[in-house]
């Protein structure tokens, strides 16, 4: 249930109607409240308040009409600029980054403020009366419209500044990198205390082996529709398995594409899972039309990798942007190194295995971060050196052996690809030195600067 709520909340957050809709509703409620307050003041004749007279009916109508017309015109302009920015960002950085852009509230707040001001002025304008039998000008509501108009146009300057930074490569990379680090911390909340910690690759279970060796005795849970696995509701699956006293093995994970009618999971023993229970298990594995980073940290890695790949494409040829992405990937992998990956076996309160998952591994995430960039950067000395520097930086942390092995494989692959590319002796010497430095870091031989003695410090200060 929680996973489904998070899935729907992610879709709402990346829509362009939610925040503007809330602001329009708030503006409508504010207009109604101020109009009702003005009516009460006029009816009861509250001393002091009934003497406030900012403007007459014609002045109020002219003011509100001007603000409303200007607000809706600028709202259309903001919408047009936003579409242009999204198109530019999609072409330059990749369409999969649009969710990150749309998740930003700045543009939505500006849009909602202008539309909310427009609706506020319309409601207030409709309340102004100058009939023969009644004269009513909601003075506080008119003043509120003036304040909203000034606020909206102040936000216009903020919007222009925001858009000017919105599509800068450094800003985009920083935003995507922060999203990646948040995704890693969210997916792997437990901190790792020792490099010798167990990983999913080290685990074995009789339940898992029995299910893999005898799938004929298992109930196959198939996908109802094709799509990407966005989230898996682990608590719901464990509760179902515990209530029915069976074990579920999920053969997919968030980010995988599943085909309708193909297996999602197996349940053992099959006799304890009827059609209704199988449908409930399938509904606990949430699918959608696209990948998200809710439970899929590899997708967040791929977003940053995509920026680097586009920068290395012949049409753009911007290796500095690619190197910036590599630096951010190294920082994210350093975050991952300090996190413990969850076990592939999920147990109930009694300690019995109820769910076997297809887990993320250190090696898989390292490959997602390096493989495509390494392949695209073949022959580019600067980018290849930066990849090796990234390996060296990450290797200086306390890493489990699978993480070390994945980084060693990357260094070997970079060296093998470069052996046929760099013909200049100076290039090959610099490259080989960096390879050896990376291997030393992986072996734990960190080059640390010597601590200066007291006499050396005094000589340095006197000079």
Coordinates of C-alpha atoms in Angstrom, one line a residue:
X1 CA 0.0 0.0 0.0
X2 CA 2.8 2.4 0.9
X3 CA 4.6 1.7 -2.4
X4 CA 1.4 2.4 -4.4
X5 CA 0.9 5.7 -2.5
X6 CA 4.5 6.7 -3.2
X7 CA 4.1 5.8 -6.9
X8 CA 1.0 8.0 -7.2
X9 CA 2.6 10.8 -5.2
X10 CA 5.6 10.7 -7.6
X11 CA 3.3 11.1 -10.6
X12 CA 1.4 13.9 -8.9
X13 CA 4.6 15.8 -8.1
X14 CA 5.8 15.6 -11.6
X15 CA 2.6 17.0 -13.1
X16 CA 2.1 20.6 -14.0
X17 CA -1.4 20.9 -12.5
X18 CA -0.9 20.0 -8.9
X19 CA 0.9 23.0 -7.4
X20 CA -0.9 25.5 -9.7
X21 CA -4.2 23.9 -8.8
X22 CA -3.5 24.3 -5.1
X23 CA -2.6 28.0 -5.5
X24 CA -5.7 28.7 -7.6
X25 CA -7.8 27.0 -4.9
X26 CA -6.1 29.0 -2.2
X27 CA -6.6 32.3 -4.1
X28 CA -10.3 31.5 -4.6
X29 CA -10.7 30.8 -0.9
X30 CA -8.9 34.0 0.0
X31 CA -11.1 36.0 -2.3
X32 CA -14.3 34.5 -0.9
X33 CA -13.1 35.0 2.7
X34 CA -12.2 38.7 2.2
X35 CA -15.4 39.4 0.3
X36 CA -17.4 37.8 3.1
X37 CA -15.4 39.8 5.7
X38 CA -16.1 43.1 3.8
X39 CA -19.8 42.2 3.6
X40 CA -19.9 41.6 7.3
X41 CA -18.2 44.9 8.1
X42 CA -20.6 46.8 5.8
X43 CA -23.7 45.0 7.3
X44 CA -22.7 45.4 10.9
X45 CA -21.1 48.8 10.6
X46 CA -18.1 47.9 12.7
X47 CA -16.6 51.1 14.0
X48 CA -13.5 52.2 12.2
X49 CA -13.5 49.4 9.6
X50 CA -16.6 50.7 7.8
X51 CA -14.8 54.0 7.1
X52 CA -12.0 52.4 5.0
X53 CA -12.6 53.6 1.4
X54 CA -9.7 52.8 -0.9
X55 CA -11.6 53.3 -4.2
X56 CA -15.0 53.4 -5.7
X57 CA -16.8 50.9 -7.9
X58 CA -15.4 52.1 -11.1
X59 CA -11.9 52.4 -9.8
X60 CA -12.1 48.9 -8.3
X61 CA -13.3 47.4 -11.6
X62 CA -10.6 49.2 -13.5
X63 CA -7.9 48.0 -11.1
X64 CA -9.0 44.4 -10.9
X65 CA -9.5 44.2 -14.7
X66 CA -6.0 45.5 -15.3
X67 CA -4.4 43.1 -12.9
X68 CA -6.4 40.1 -14.2
X69 CA -5.6 40.9 -17.8
X70 CA -1.9 41.3 -17.1
X71 CA -1.7 38.2 -15.0
X72 CA -3.3 35.9 -17.6
X73 CA -1.1 37.4 -20.3
X74 CA 2.1 36.8 -18.3
X75 CA 0.9 33.3 -17.3
X76 CA 0.7 32.4 -21.0
X77 CA 4.2 33.8 -21.5
X78 CA 5.5 31.8 -18.5
X79 CA 3.9 28.6 -20.0
X80 CA 5.5 29.3 -23.4
X81 CA 9.0 29.9 -21.9
X82 CA 8.6 26.7 -19.8
X83 CA 7.8 24.6 -22.9
X84 CA 10.8 26.1 -24.8
X85 CA 13.1 25.3 -21.8
X86 CA 11.8 21.8 -21.6
X87 CA 12.3 21.2 -25.3
X88 CA 15.9 22.6 -25.1
X89 CA 16.7 20.5 -22.1
X90 CA 15.3 17.3 -23.7
X91 CA 17.3 17.8 -26.8
X92 CA 20.6 18.7 -25.0
X93 CA 20.5 16.5 -21.9
X94 CA 18.0 13.8 -22.7
X95 CA 14.2 13.3 -22.4
X96 CA 14.6 11.1 -19.3
X97 CA 15.6 14.2 -17.4
X98 CA 12.2 15.9 -17.9
X99 CA 10.8 14.3 -14.8
X100 CA 13.6 16.1 -12.8
X101 CA 12.8 19.4 -14.4
X102 CA 9.0 19.0 -13.9
X103 CA 9.5 18.1 -10.3
X104 CA 10.9 21.5 -9.5
X105 CA 8.3 23.6 -7.8
X106 CA 9.7 27.0 -8.8
X107 CA 8.1 27.2 -12.3
X108 CA 4.8 25.6 -11.0
X109 CA 4.7 28.2 -8.1
X110 CA 5.1 31.1 -10.6
X111 CA 2.5 29.7 -12.9
X112 CA 0.1 29.1 -10.1
X113 CA 0.6 32.5 -8.7
X114 CA -0.3 34.3 -11.9
X115 CA -3.3 32.0 -12.6
X116 CA -4.4 32.3 -9.0
X117 CA -4.1 36.1 -9.2
X118 CA -6.3 36.0 -12.3
X119 CA -9.0 33.9 -10.7
X120 CA -8.8 36.0 -7.5
X121 CA -9.4 39.2 -9.5
X122 CA -12.3 37.7 -11.4
X123 CA -14.1 36.5 -8.2
X124 CA -13.5 39.9 -6.6
X125 CA -14.6 41.8 -9.7
X126 CA -17.9 39.8 -9.7
X127 CA -18.6 40.9 -6.2
X128 CA -18.4 44.7 -6.9
X129 CA -21.9 46.2 -7.0
X130 CA -23.0 49.7 -8.0
X131 CA -26.7 49.2 -8.5
X132 CA -29.3 51.7 -7.6
X133 CA -30.4 49.7 -4.6
X134 CA -27.0 48.5 -3.5
X135 CA -23.4 49.8 -3.4
X136 CA -20.8 47.3 -2.4
X137 CA -17.0 47.5 -3.0
X138 CA -15.0 44.9 -1.1
X139 CA -12.2 47.2 -0.1
X140 CA -10.0 44.6 1.6
X141 CA -10.4 42.2 -1.3
X142 CA -9.5 44.9 -3.8
X143 CA -6.4 45.7 -1.7
X144 CA -5.6 42.0 -1.7
X145 CA -5.8 41.9 -5.4
X146 CA -3.3 44.8 -5.6
X147 CA -0.9 42.9 -3.3
X148 CA -1.2 39.7 -5.3
X149 CA -0.5 41.6 -8.5
X150 CA 2.7 43.1 -7.1
X151 CA 3.8 39.7 -5.7
X152 CA 3.1 38.0 -9.0
X153 CA 5.2 40.4 -11.0
X154 CA 8.0 40.2 -8.4
X155 CA 8.0 36.5 -9.0
X156 CA 8.4 37.2 -12.7
X157 CA 11.9 38.5 -12.1
X158 CA 12.7 35.4 -10.0
X159 CA 11.3 33.2 -12.8
X160 CA 13.6 34.9 -15.4
X161 CA 16.6 34.3 -13.2
X162 CA 15.6 30.7 -12.5
X163 CA 15.2 29.9 -16.2
X164 CA 18.6 31.5 -17.1
X165 CA 20.3 29.0 -14.7
X166 CA 17.9 26.2 -15.5
X167 CA 19.6 24.8 -18.6
X168 CA 23.2 25.5 -17.7
X169 CA 25.1 22.2 -17.8
X170 CA 26.7 22.6 -14.3
X171 CA 23.3 23.3 -12.7
X172 CA 21.7 20.4 -14.5
X173 CA 24.5 18.0 -13.5
X174 CA 24.4 19.2 -9.9
X175 CA 20.6 18.7 -9.7
X176 CA 20.8 15.2 -11.2
X177 CA 23.7 14.2 -9.0
X178 CA 21.8 15.4 -5.9
X179 CA 18.8 13.3 -7.0
X180 CA 21.1 10.3 -7.5
X181 CA 22.6 10.6 -4.0
X182 CA 19.1 11.0 -2.5
X183 CA 18.0 7.9 -4.4
X184 CA 21.0 5.9 -3.0
X185 CA 20.3 6.9 0.5
X186 CA 16.6 6.2 0.1
X187 CA 17.1 2.7 -1.5
X188 CA 19.9 1.8 0.9
X189 CA 19.1 3.5 4.3
X190 CA 21.4 1.3 6.4
X191 CA 25.0 2.5 6.9
X192 CA 27.8 0.0 6.5
X193 CA 30.2 -0.4 9.4
X194 CA 32.9 -2.7 8.0
X195 CA 34.3 -3.5 4.6
X196 CA 33.9 -7.2 5.3
X197 CA 30.2 -6.9 5.5
X198 CA 28.1 -9.5 3.7
X199 CA 26.5 -8.6 0.4
X200 CA 23.6 -10.1 -1.6
X201 CA 26.1 -12.1 -3.7
X202 CA 27.4 -13.9 -0.5
X203 CA 24.0 -15.2 0.6
X204 CA 22.6 -18.6 0.1
X205 CA 19.3 -20.1 1.3
X206 CA 17.7 -23.6 1.2
X207 CA 14.4 -21.9 0.4
X208 CA 15.9 -20.2 -2.7
X209 CA 17.7 -23.3 -4.0
X210 CA 14.5 -25.4 -3.5
X211 CA 12.4 -22.9 -5.5
X212 CA 15.0 -22.7 -8.3
X213 CA 15.4 -26.4 -8.6
X214 CA 11.7 -27.3 -8.5
X215 CA 9.8 -24.5 -10.2
X216 CA 7.2 -27.0 -11.4
X217 CA 6.0 -27.1 -7.8
X218 CA 5.6 -23.4 -7.6
X219 CA 2.7 -21.2 -8.5
X220 CA 3.7 -18.8 -11.3
X221 CA 2.6 -15.2 -10.8
X222 CA 2.4 -13.4 -14.2
X223 CA 2.3 -9.8 -15.2
X224 CA -1.1 -8.3 -16.0
X225 CA 0.3 -5.8 -18.4
X226 CA 3.6 -4.9 -20.0
X227 CA 5.7 -2.0 -18.5
X228 CA 8.6 -1.1 -16.2
X229 CA 8.6 -2.2 -12.6
X230 CA 8.4 1.0 -10.7
X231 CA 8.1 -0.3 -7.1
X232 CA 7.7 -3.5 -5.2
X233 CA 5.6 -3.4 -2.0
X234 CA 7.8 -5.7 0.2
X235 CA 5.7 -5.4 3.4
X236 CA 2.5 -6.4 1.5
X237 CA 4.3 -9.4 -0.1
X238 CA 5.7 -10.6 3.3
X239 CA 2.3 -10.2 4.9
X240 CA 0.6 -12.3 2.2
X241 CA 3.2 -15.0 2.4
X242 CA 3.1 -15.1 6.2
X243 CA -0.7 -15.3 6.2
X244 CA -0.8 -18.1 3.6
X245 CA 2.4 -19.9 5.0
X246 CA 4.3 -19.9 1.7
X247 CA 7.4 -18.3 0.1
X248 CA 7.5 -15.9 -2.8
X249 CA 10.5 -15.5 -5.1
X250 CA 10.4 -12.3 -7.2
X251 CA 12.3 -12.6 -10.5
X252 CA 12.3 -8.9 -11.3
X253 CA 13.3 -5.7 -9.6
X254 CA 12.5 -2.0 -10.0
X255 CA 13.7 -0.9 -13.4
X256 CA 13.2 -4.2 -15.2
X257 CA 10.8 -4.3 -18.1
X258 CA 8.1 -7.0 -17.8
X259 CA 5.9 -8.4 -20.5
X260 CA 2.2 -9.2 -20.0
X261 CA 1.7 -12.9 -19.3
X262 CA 5.4 -13.5 -18.4
X263 CA 6.5 -14.5 -14.8
X264 CA 6.8 -11.8 -12.2
X265 CA 7.3 -14.2 -9.2
X266 CA 6.9 -17.8 -8.1
X267 CA 5.1 -19.0 -4.9
X268 CA 5.9 -22.2 -3.1
X269 CA 4.0 -24.4 -2.4
X270 CA 1.6 -23.8 -5.3
X271 CA -1.4 -25.4 -3.5
X272 CA -1.6 -22.5 -1.0
X273 CA -2.0 -19.8 -3.6
X274 CA -5.3 -19.4 -5.3
X275 CA -6.3 -17.1 -8.2
X276 CA -7.3 -14.2 -5.9
X277 CA -4.1 -14.5 -3.9
X278 CA -2.0 -14.6 -7.1
X279 CA -3.7 -11.4 -8.3
X280 CA -2.9 -9.7 -5.0
X281 CA 0.7 -10.7 -5.3
X282 CA 0.8 -9.3 -8.8
X283 CA -0.7 -6.1 -7.7
X284 CA 2.0 -5.6 -5.1
X285 CA 4.5 -5.4 -8.0
X286 CA 3.7 -2.0 -9.4
X287 CA 4.4 -1.3 -13.1
X288 CA 4.2 1.8 -15.2
X289 CA 5.1 3.3 -18.6
X290 CA 8.6 4.5 -17.6
X291 CA 11.3 4.0 -15.0
X292 CA 11.5 6.1 -11.9
X293 CA 14.1 6.5 -9.2
X294 CA 11.6 5.8 -6.4
X295 CA 13.1 2.3 -5.8
X296 CA 15.4 2.2 -8.8
X297 CA 18.8 3.8 -8.0
X298 CA 20.3 2.4 -11.3
X299 CA 17.9 4.7 -13.2
X300 CA 19.2 7.7 -11.3
X301 CA 22.7 6.6 -12.3
X302 CA 21.6 6.3 -15.9
X303 CA 20.2 9.8 -15.9
X304 CA 23.7 11.2 -15.1
X305 CA 25.3 8.8 -17.5
X306 CA 23.0 10.0 -20.3
X307 CA 24.2 13.6 -19.8
X308 CA 27.8 12.4 -20.2
X309 CA 27.0 10.3 -23.3
X310 CA 25.3 13.2 -25.0
X311 CA 28.3 15.4 -24.1
X312 CA 30.6 12.9 -25.8
X313 CA 28.5 12.5 -28.9
X314 CA 30.0 13.9 -32.1
X315 CA 27.3 16.5 -32.5
X316 CA 28.1 18.1 -29.1
X317 CA 31.7 17.0 -28.4
X318 CA 31.9 18.5 -24.9
X319 CA 34.3 16.3 -22.8
X320 CA 34.4 18.8 -19.9
X321 CA 30.7 18.2 -19.2
X322 CA 31.4 14.5 -19.4
X323 CA 34.2 14.8 -16.9
X324 CA 31.9 16.8 -14.6
X325 CA 29.5 13.9 -14.7
X326 CA 32.2 11.4 -13.9
X327 CA 33.2 13.5 -10.9
X328 CA 29.6 13.4 -9.7
X329 CA 29.4 9.7 -10.3
X330 CA 32.5 9.2 -8.2
X331 CA 30.8 11.1 -5.4
X332 CA 27.7 9.0 -5.7
X333 CA 29.6 5.8 -5.6
X334 CA 31.4 7.0 -2.5
X335 CA 28.0 7.4 -0.9
X336 CA 27.1 3.9 -2.0
X337 CA 30.3 2.5 -0.5
X338 CA 29.1 3.6 2.9
X339 CA 25.8 1.9 2.6
X340 CA 24.8 -1.7 3.3
X341 CA 22.8 -3.4 0.5
X342 CA 19.7 -5.1 1.9
X343 CA 19.6 -8.9 2.0
X344 CA 17.9 -10.7 -0.8
X345 CA 16.0 -12.7 1.8
X346 CA 13.2 -11.0 3.7
X347 CA 11.9 -12.7 6.9
X348 CA 8.8 -12.4 8.9
X349 CA 8.6 -11.7 12.6
X350 CA 9.3 -15.3 13.4
X351 CA 12.5 -15.3 11.4
X352 CA 11.3 -17.5 8.5
X353 CA 12.2 -16.5 4.9
X354 CA 9.0 -15.3 3.2
X355 CA 10.3 -13.3 0.3
X356 CA 13.3 -13.8 -2.0
X357 CA 14.1 -10.7 -4.1
X358 CA 16.3 -10.0 -7.1
X359 CA 18.6 -7.5 -5.4
X360 CA 20.8 -4.6 -6.5
X361 CA 24.5 -5.4 -6.3
X362 CA 27.6 -3.2 -6.0
X363 CA 28.9 -4.6 -9.2
X364 CA 25.7 -3.9 -11.1
X365 CA 25.6 -0.2 -10.0
X366 CA 29.3 0.2 -10.8
X367 CA 28.8 -1.2 -14.3
X368 CA 25.8 1.1 -14.8
X369 CA 28.0 4.1 -13.8
X370 CA 31.1 3.3 -15.9
X371 CA 30.3 0.9 -18.8
X372 CA 28.6 3.2 -21.3
X373 CA 30.9 6.2 -20.6
X374 CA 34.0 4.0 -20.9
X375 CA 32.8 2.7 -24.2
X376 CA 31.9 6.1 -25.6
X377 CA 35.2 7.6 -24.3
X378 CA 37.4 5.1 -26.1
X379 CA 40.2 7.1 -27.6
X380 CA 39.6 10.2 -25.5
X381 CA 42.6 10.5 -23.2
X382 CA 41.2 13.2 -21.0
X383 CA 38.0 11.4 -20.3
X384 CA 39.8 8.0 -19.8
X385 CA 42.1 9.6 -17.3
X386 CA 39.2 11.1 -15.4
X387 CA 37.5 7.7 -15.3
X388 CA 40.7 6.2 -13.7
X389 CA 40.8 9.1 -11.3
X390 CA 37.2 8.4 -10.3
X391 CA 38.1 4.8 -9.6
X392 CA 41.0 5.9 -7.5
X393 CA 38.9 8.3 -5.5
X394 CA 36.2 5.7 -4.8
X395 CA 38.8 3.0 -3.9
X396 CA 40.2 5.1 -1.1
X397 CA 37.1 4.3 0.9
X398 CA 36.4 1.1 2.9
X399 CA 34.9 -1.1 0.3
X400 CA 33.5 -4.6 0.4
X401 CA 35.3 -7.1 -1.9
X402 CA 32.5 -7.2 -4.6
X403 CA 32.9 -3.4 -4.9
X404 CA 36.7 -3.8 -5.2
X405 CA 36.3 -6.4 -7.9
X406 CA 33.9 -4.4 -9.9
X407 CA 36.3 -1.4 -9.9
X408 CA 39.2 -3.7 -10.9
X409 CA 37.3 -4.9 -13.9
X410 CA 36.6 -1.3 -14.9
X411 CA 40.3 -0.4 -14.7
X412 CA 41.2 -3.6 -16.8
X413 CA 38.6 -2.7 -19.4
X414 CA 39.8 0.9 -19.6
X415 CA 43.4 -0.2 -20.1
X416 CA 42.4 -2.8 -22.6
X417 CA 40.4 -0.3 -24.7
X418 CA 43.2 2.3 -24.5
X419 CA 46.0 0.0 -25.5
X420 CA 45.1 0.4 -29.2
X421 CA 44.2 4.1 -29.1
X422 CA 47.1 6.1 -27.6
X423 CA 50.0 6.0 -30.0
X424 CA 52.0 9.0 -28.6
X425 CA 54.5 7.9 -26.0
X426 CA 53.7 10.8 -23.7
X427 CA 50.0 10.0 -23.7
X428 CA 50.7 6.3 -23.0
X429 CA 53.0 7.2 -20.2
X430 CA 50.5 9.5 -18.5
X431 CA 47.7 6.9 -19.0
X432 CA 49.8 4.0 -17.6
X433 CA 50.8 6.0 -14.5
X434 CA 47.1 6.7 -13.8
X435 CA 46.3 3.0 -14.3
X436 CA 49.0 2.0 -11.8
X437 CA 47.8 4.6 -9.3
X438 CA 44.3 3.2 -9.6
X439 CA 45.5 -0.3 -8.9
X440 CA 47.5 0.9 -5.9
X441 CA 44.4 2.6 -4.5
X442 CA 42.5 -0.7 -5.0
X443 CA 45.2 -2.6 -3.2
X444 CA 45.0 -0.2 -0.3
X445 CA 48.3 1.6 -1.0
X446 CA 47.0 5.2 -0.7
X447 CA 49.5 7.9 -1.4
X448 CA 49.3 10.1 1.6
X449 CA 51.4 13.3 1.9
X450 CA 53.9 13.1 4.7
X451 CA 53.1 15.1 7.8
X452 CA 55.6 18.0 8.1
X453 CA 57.7 18.3 11.3
X454 CA 57.8 21.3 13.5
X455 CA 61.1 22.5 12.0
X456 CA 59.7 22.2 8.5
X457 CA 56.7 24.3 9.5
X458 CA 58.9 27.0 11.0
X459 CA 61.1 27.2 7.9
X460 CA 58.1 27.4 5.7
X461 CA 56.6 30.2 7.8
X462 CA 59.9 32.2 7.9
X463 CA 60.3 31.9 4.2

